[in-house]
Coordinates of C-alpha atoms in Angstrom, one line a residue:
M1 CA 58.7 107.0 101.0
K2 CA 62.2 107.7 102.1
K3 CA 64.4 109.7 99.8
R4 CA 67.5 107.6 98.9
I5 CA 70.7 109.6 98.4
R6 CA 73.9 108.1 96.9
L7 CA 76.8 109.7 98.7
L8 CA 80.5 109.8 98.2
L9 CA 81.9 110.3 101.7
L10 CA 84.5 112.9 102.0
A11 CA 85.1 112.7 105.8
S12 CA 86.6 113.8 109.0
V13 CA 89.9 114.4 110.6
L14 CA 93.3 115.5 109.7
L15 CA 94.9 114.8 113.0
M16 CA 93.7 111.6 114.6
G17 CA 95.6 110.1 117.5
C18 CA 94.9 107.4 120.0
G19 CA 93.4 109.1 123.1
K20 CA 94.6 108.8 126.6
K21 CA 92.0 108.2 129.3
T22 CA 91.7 109.9 132.7
E23 CA 88.8 110.8 134.9
G24 CA 85.8 112.9 134.0
P25 CA 83.7 113.9 131.0
M26 CA 85.3 114.7 127.7
N27 CA 86.3 118.1 126.5
G28 CA 83.1 119.8 127.6
T29 CA 80.8 117.3 125.9
E30 CA 78.0 115.7 127.8
E31 CA 79.0 112.8 130.0
S32 CA 78.5 109.3 128.6
S33 CA 75.8 107.2 130.1
K34 CA 78.4 104.5 130.5
E35 CA 80.5 104.6 133.7
K36 CA 83.9 105.9 132.9
T37 CA 86.9 105.7 135.1
E38 CA 89.2 107.9 133.0
E39 CA 89.0 111.2 131.1
I40 CA 89.2 111.0 127.4
S41 CA 91.1 113.5 125.3
L42 CA 90.7 113.9 121.6
D43 CA 93.3 115.0 119.1
L44 CA 92.3 118.0 117.1
P45 CA 92.6 118.3 113.3
E46 CA 95.2 120.3 111.5
T47 CA 94.4 123.4 109.6
E48 CA 96.2 123.9 106.3
N49 CA 98.9 125.9 108.1
G50 CA 99.2 124.0 111.4
N51 CA 97.5 122.2 114.3
Q52 CA 94.3 123.4 115.9
K53 CA 94.8 125.2 119.2
E54 CA 94.2 122.9 122.1
E55 CA 93.2 125.6 124.6
K56 CA 89.5 126.1 125.1
Q57 CA 88.1 128.5 122.6
E58 CA 85.1 130.8 122.9
E59 CA 81.7 129.1 122.1
T60 CA 80.9 129.6 118.5
G61 CA 77.7 128.7 116.8
N62 CA 77.4 127.5 113.3
D63 CA 75.3 130.1 111.6
S64 CA 75.1 128.1 108.4
I65 CA 73.5 125.0 109.9
D66 CA 70.0 126.6 110.2
S67 CA 69.9 127.3 106.4
V68 CA 71.1 123.8 105.4
E69 CA 68.6 121.1 104.5
V70 CA 68.8 118.1 106.9
V71 CA 69.2 114.5 105.7
N72 CA 69.1 111.4 108.0
W73 CA 72.1 109.1 107.6
K74 CA 69.6 106.2 107.3
D75 CA 68.5 107.7 104.0
L76 CA 72.0 107.5 102.5
E77 CA 72.7 104.6 100.1
I78 CA 76.3 103.5 100.8
Q79 CA 78.1 100.7 99.0
V80 CA 81.9 101.0 98.8
D81 CA 84.2 98.3 97.2
K82 CA 87.0 96.7 99.1
V83 CA 89.8 98.7 97.5
L84 CA 88.2 102.1 98.3
S85 CA 87.2 100.9 101.8
M86 CA 90.9 100.1 102.5
Q87 CA 92.0 103.5 101.1
N88 CA 89.5 105.3 103.2
S89 CA 90.8 103.4 106.3
N90 CA 94.4 104.1 105.6
R91 CA 93.6 107.8 105.2
L92 CA 91.8 107.9 108.5
N93 CA 95.0 106.7 110.2
W94 CA 97.2 109.4 108.7
G95 CA 98.2 107.4 105.6
Y96 CA 101.6 106.3 106.9
L97 CA 101.4 103.1 104.8
T98 CA 99.9 102.1 101.4
A99 CA 100.3 99.4 98.8
D100 CA 100.5 99.2 95.0
E101 CA 98.8 96.6 92.7
E102 CA 102.0 94.5 92.6
G103 CA 101.8 93.9 96.4
M104 CA 104.7 96.3 97.3
I105 CA 104.1 98.5 100.3
Y106 CA 105.3 102.0 101.0
F107 CA 105.7 103.2 104.6
V108 CA 107.1 106.1 106.6
D109 CA 110.2 105.9 108.8
F110 CA 110.1 108.9 111.0
K111 CA 113.6 108.6 112.6
E112 CA 115.3 108.1 109.2
G113 CA 113.1 110.7 107.6
V114 CA 112.3 108.6 104.6
V115 CA 109.5 106.6 102.8
F116 CA 110.5 103.0 102.3
R117 CA 109.3 100.6 99.7
S118 CA 109.4 96.8 100.3
G119 CA 107.7 93.5 99.9
Q120 CA 104.7 92.7 102.0
T121 CA 106.8 91.4 105.0
G122 CA 109.7 93.9 104.6
A123 CA 111.8 91.9 102.1
G124 CA 113.9 94.0 99.7
K125 CA 113.4 97.2 101.7
E126 CA 114.7 100.3 100.0
V127 CA 114.4 104.1 100.3
F128 CA 111.9 105.3 97.8
Y129 CA 111.7 109.0 98.9
E130 CA 114.1 111.0 100.9
G131 CA 111.7 112.8 103.3
I132 CA 108.7 112.2 105.4
G133 CA 105.4 111.7 103.6
T134 CA 101.9 111.5 104.9
N135 CA 98.6 110.5 103.3
L136 CA 100.4 108.0 101.1
L137 CA 98.2 106.7 98.2
V138 CA 99.2 104.7 95.1
S139 CA 97.1 105.4 92.0
G140 CA 97.7 105.0 88.3
G141 CA 101.4 104.3 88.6
Y142 CA 102.2 107.1 91.0
L143 CA 102.7 107.4 94.7
Y144 CA 100.8 110.5 95.9
F145 CA 101.6 112.1 99.3
K146 CA 102.0 115.3 101.3
D147 CA 105.6 116.3 102.0
E148 CA 106.9 117.9 105.2
E149 CA 105.6 121.3 103.9
K150 CA 102.2 119.7 103.4
K151 CA 102.5 120.2 99.6
L152 CA 100.9 117.5 97.5
I153 CA 103.5 115.5 95.4
R154 CA 103.3 112.5 93.1
I155 CA 106.2 110.3 92.2
R156 CA 106.2 107.7 89.3
L157 CA 106.7 104.2 90.6
D158 CA 108.9 103.1 87.7
N159 CA 111.4 106.0 87.3
R160 CA 110.7 108.1 90.5
E161 CA 110.2 111.3 88.6
A162 CA 108.4 113.7 90.9
E163 CA 106.1 116.6 90.4
Y164 CA 103.9 118.8 92.4
V165 CA 100.1 118.3 92.2
W166 CA 99.3 121.1 94.5
N167 CA 102.3 123.4 95.2
E168 CA 101.1 124.9 98.5
A169 CA 100.1 123.6 101.9
C170 CA 96.9 121.6 101.8
G171 CA 94.8 119.1 103.8
E172 CA 93.7 115.7 102.9
F173 CA 93.1 114.5 99.3
L174 CA 91.2 111.7 97.6
I175 CA 91.4 110.2 94.1
L176 CA 88.1 109.1 92.7
Q177 CA 87.1 108.2 89.2
D178 CA 90.2 109.8 87.6
M179 CA 89.8 113.0 89.5
I180 CA 91.6 114.3 92.6
Y181 CA 89.8 116.1 95.4
I182 CA 92.0 118.4 97.6
N183 CA 91.2 120.2 100.8
T184 CA 93.0 123.5 100.1
S185 CA 93.3 126.7 102.1
N186 CA 90.9 128.3 99.6
G187 CA 88.3 125.5 99.8
L188 CA 87.6 122.0 98.5
V189 CA 88.6 121.6 94.9
E190 CA 88.3 119.0 92.2
A191 CA 91.1 118.7 89.6
N192 CA 92.7 116.5 87.1
L193 CA 95.2 114.0 88.6
D194 CA 98.1 116.3 87.8
G195 CA 96.4 119.2 89.6
S196 CA 95.4 121.0 86.4
E197 CA 92.0 122.5 85.7
S198 CA 91.0 122.8 89.3
K199 CA 87.4 123.7 90.2
K200 CA 86.2 124.9 93.6
L201 CA 83.4 122.7 94.8
R202 CA 82.7 124.4 98.1
E203 CA 83.3 127.9 99.3
A204 CA 82.0 128.8 102.8
E205 CA 83.1 130.4 106.0
T206 CA 83.8 127.0 107.5
G207 CA 86.4 124.6 106.1
V208 CA 86.2 120.8 105.9
T209 CA 88.4 118.1 107.2
A210 CA 89.4 114.7 105.6
I211 CA 88.2 113.1 102.5
M212 CA 86.6 109.7 101.8
G213 CA 84.7 108.1 98.9
T214 CA 81.8 105.9 98.0
G215 CA 82.5 105.7 94.3
D216 CA 80.5 108.7 93.2
R217 CA 81.6 112.3 93.1
L218 CA 79.6 113.2 96.2
L219 CA 81.1 114.2 99.5
I220 CA 80.8 114.0 103.3
Y221 CA 82.8 115.9 105.9
N222 CA 83.1 117.4 109.4
T223 CA 83.6 121.1 109.4
I224 CA 86.3 123.3 111.0
K225 CA 86.5 127.1 111.5
G226 CA 90.1 128.3 111.5
E227 CA 91.7 127.4 114.8
D228 CA 88.5 127.3 116.8
A229 CA 88.7 123.9 118.6
A230 CA 85.3 124.4 120.3
Y231 CA 83.6 124.7 116.9
Y232 CA 85.3 121.5 115.6
L233 CA 84.3 119.5 118.7
E234 CA 80.6 120.2 118.0
G235 CA 81.1 117.3 115.6
N236 CA 78.9 118.6 112.7
L237 CA 78.7 116.2 109.8
F238 CA 77.7 117.5 106.4
G239 CA 77.2 116.1 102.9
F240 CA 77.8 117.7 99.6
I241 CA 75.6 116.2 97.0
E242 CA 75.3 117.4 93.4
G243 CA 76.2 120.9 94.2
K244 CA 74.1 121.2 97.3
E245 CA 75.1 120.9 101.0
Y246 CA 73.2 118.9 103.5
F247 CA 73.4 118.6 107.3
I248 CA 73.6 114.9 108.4
D249 CA 74.3 114.8 112.2
D250 CA 76.2 116.4 115.0
K251 CA 78.3 115.1 117.9
V252 CA 80.2 112.7 115.6
L253 CA 83.8 112.8 114.4
Y254 CA 86.4 110.6 112.5
P255 CA 84.0 109.0 110.0
L256 CA 85.1 105.9 108.1
V257 CA 83.2 104.7 105.0
A258 CA 83.6 101.0 104.1
G259 CA 81.3 98.5 102.5
K260 CA 77.7 99.4 103.6
W261 CA 78.9 101.1 106.8
I262 CA 79.6 104.6 108.1
S263 CA 81.6 104.2 111.2
V264 CA 81.9 107.3 113.5
Y265 CA 83.3 108.3 116.9
D266 CA 80.2 109.4 118.8
L267 CA 80.9 112.2 121.3
R268 CA 77.7 111.4 123.2
T269 CA 79.0 107.9 124.3
N270 CA 82.8 108.5 123.8
T271 CA 82.8 105.3 121.7
R272 CA 83.0 104.2 118.1
H273 CA 79.7 103.4 116.4
V274 CA 78.9 101.6 113.1
W275 CA 75.9 102.9 111.1
D276 CA 74.5 100.2 108.7
A277 CA 73.2 102.2 105.7
E278 CA 71.4 99.1 104.5
T279 CA 69.4 98.1 107.6
G280 CA 69.5 101.4 109.5
A281 CA 71.1 99.8 112.6
D282 CA 73.4 101.8 114.9
T283 CA 75.8 99.5 116.7
D284 CA 77.9 100.8 119.6
L285 CA 81.3 99.0 119.6
E286 CA 81.7 100.1 123.2
E287 CA 85.3 101.1 122.9
F288 CA 87.1 104.4 122.8
A289 CA 88.5 104.2 119.3
Q290 CA 89.1 107.4 117.4
Q291 CA 90.5 105.4 114.4
A292 CA 89.4 102.2 112.7
S293 CA 90.2 100.3 109.6
S294 CA 87.9 98.2 107.4
D295 CA 87.7 96.3 104.1
G296 CA 83.9 96.4 104.2
N297 CA 83.5 93.0 105.8
Q298 CA 85.3 93.5 109.1
I299 CA 86.1 96.6 111.2
Y300 CA 89.5 96.6 113.0
F301 CA 90.2 98.9 115.9
V302 CA 92.6 99.4 118.8
K303 CA 91.8 99.1 122.5
D304 CA 94.4 101.1 124.4
C305 CA 95.1 99.2 127.7
V306 CA 97.6 100.1 130.4
E307 CA 100.3 97.6 129.4
E308 CA 99.3 96.7 125.8
F309 CA 97.3 97.6 122.7
Q310 CA 94.6 95.0 121.9
I311 CA 93.7 94.8 118.2
L312 CA 90.0 94.0 118.0
T313 CA 87.8 93.1 115.0
W314 CA 84.0 93.3 114.6
N315 CA 82.4 91.2 111.9
G316 CA 78.9 92.8 111.9
T317 CA 77.7 90.8 114.9
E318 CA 80.4 90.3 117.4
T319 CA 83.8 91.6 118.6
K320 CA 86.9 89.5 119.2
E321 CA 90.5 90.1 119.9
L322 CA 93.0 89.3 117.1
F323 CA 96.3 89.9 118.9
S324 CA 97.9 92.3 121.3
I325 CA 101.0 94.5 121.2
A326 CA 102.9 94.9 124.4
K327 CA 104.0 98.4 125.5
E328 CA 107.6 98.9 126.6
E329 CA 108.4 100.4 129.9
K330 CA 109.1 103.9 128.5
E331 CA 105.8 103.7 126.6
L332 CA 103.9 103.4 129.8
E333 CA 105.1 106.9 130.8
T334 CA 104.8 108.5 127.4
P335 CA 101.6 108.7 125.3
T336 CA 102.0 106.2 122.5
N337 CA 99.8 105.9 119.5
C338 CA 98.9 102.7 117.5
Y339 CA 97.5 103.0 114.0
L340 CA 96.2 100.3 111.6
Y341 CA 96.5 99.9 107.8
L342 CA 94.9 97.3 105.5
T343 CA 96.1 95.7 102.3
E344 CA 94.6 92.7 100.4
E345 CA 96.4 90.1 102.6
Y346 CA 97.8 92.0 105.7
L347 CA 96.8 94.2 108.6
Y348 CA 99.8 96.4 109.4
W349 CA 100.3 98.5 112.6
I350 CA 102.6 101.3 113.6
K351 CA 103.4 102.0 117.3
R352 CA 104.7 105.6 117.6
I353 CA 105.9 107.1 120.9
G354 CA 104.3 110.4 121.4
Y355 CA 105.4 112.9 118.7
E356 CA 109.0 111.6 118.8
Q357 CA 110.6 110.1 115.8
K358 CA 110.7 106.6 117.3
C359 CA 108.4 104.0 115.9
S360 CA 108.0 100.3 115.1
W361 CA 106.1 98.5 112.3
G362 CA 104.5 95.1 112.4
Y363 CA 102.2 92.9 110.3
Y364 CA 99.5 90.3 110.8
K365 CA 98.5 88.0 107.9
L366 CA 94.7 88.0 107.7
T367 CA 94.4 84.4 106.3
D368 CA 96.5 82.5 108.8
G369 CA 97.5 84.9 111.6
Q370 CA 101.2 84.9 110.8
M371 CA 102.9 87.8 112.5
G372 CA 106.2 89.6 112.2
M373 CA 108.0 92.9 112.2
L374 CA 108.6 95.2 109.3
Q375 CA 110.9 97.3 111.4
E376 CA 111.9 97.2 115.0
E377 CA 111.8 100.4 117.1
N378 CA 114.5 102.8 116.0

């Protein structure tokens, strides 16, 4: 009889960009069985104090894996509601956009260096915060985000009073059942929503990246070790369940937990997979997609083509194209990323040219396919 384990998924990657494809196997991982015409490069996660080094590091083993009990992902009981599924999705895509319960959206303008608030299609746009924020999340009447120093702030939506939740550089965070989970430089902590009464949950030689939830105070994550890129690219996936750590899988990155699915980027095939925790099925979406978004019923992801981004959706059985976003001439010469964000009624996208401050925002209405621009490229 299989052991069923209820997990909250705390998850994978701080830095997640659309990859560029050129010829050959990927970053020293084994070559995919699929024929590839281009090499695939992966973005590396941030540490609390900066980006991972991209140069090849010395091989490093994970001495802790041998001592950790193994659990198969098929034995995990996953059921995430729509709201949390969308929050998980937005976090996986850097959290450049979020929405409140009134239908207002909050999104980043990199060139202006501000966070805007507006209606769902951009009406009534106003500056909400003077500064760039990432990992935007609305909860309990506050907008939570990381500022340009990677400190965790929250601002009241009604009067814009601001306060620090974590007054030092940190990684991702998650709000779950009136508690906040923060990936700090000292380990993973649980605290009250204002950051008080923090308690360290995990203290180990290796750190964790990204945070997602299933509705319980249980955790899943990839692991990192300082600036050791080779260690991160081993793709070790762990779970933290009721005070005990478990090893789930390796060679997988960028987990997304939505509905009954755990979707991962599989380093063995260089494609995004969907694990169905209910049936045990492992579906290969057959596309290089480091990021994805989901409300638990559909999975949305980007296919990076030469002259356009194709926005695809998978409904559990088949994949189809929703729409495409043309690349401008300058974007054909400079790596350009496209990230997706979900709200109750809309799928939003941002197209960002390399690491420049230029970006454009658009929307797609899920019910009738209406499309428009929140903001043209600036």
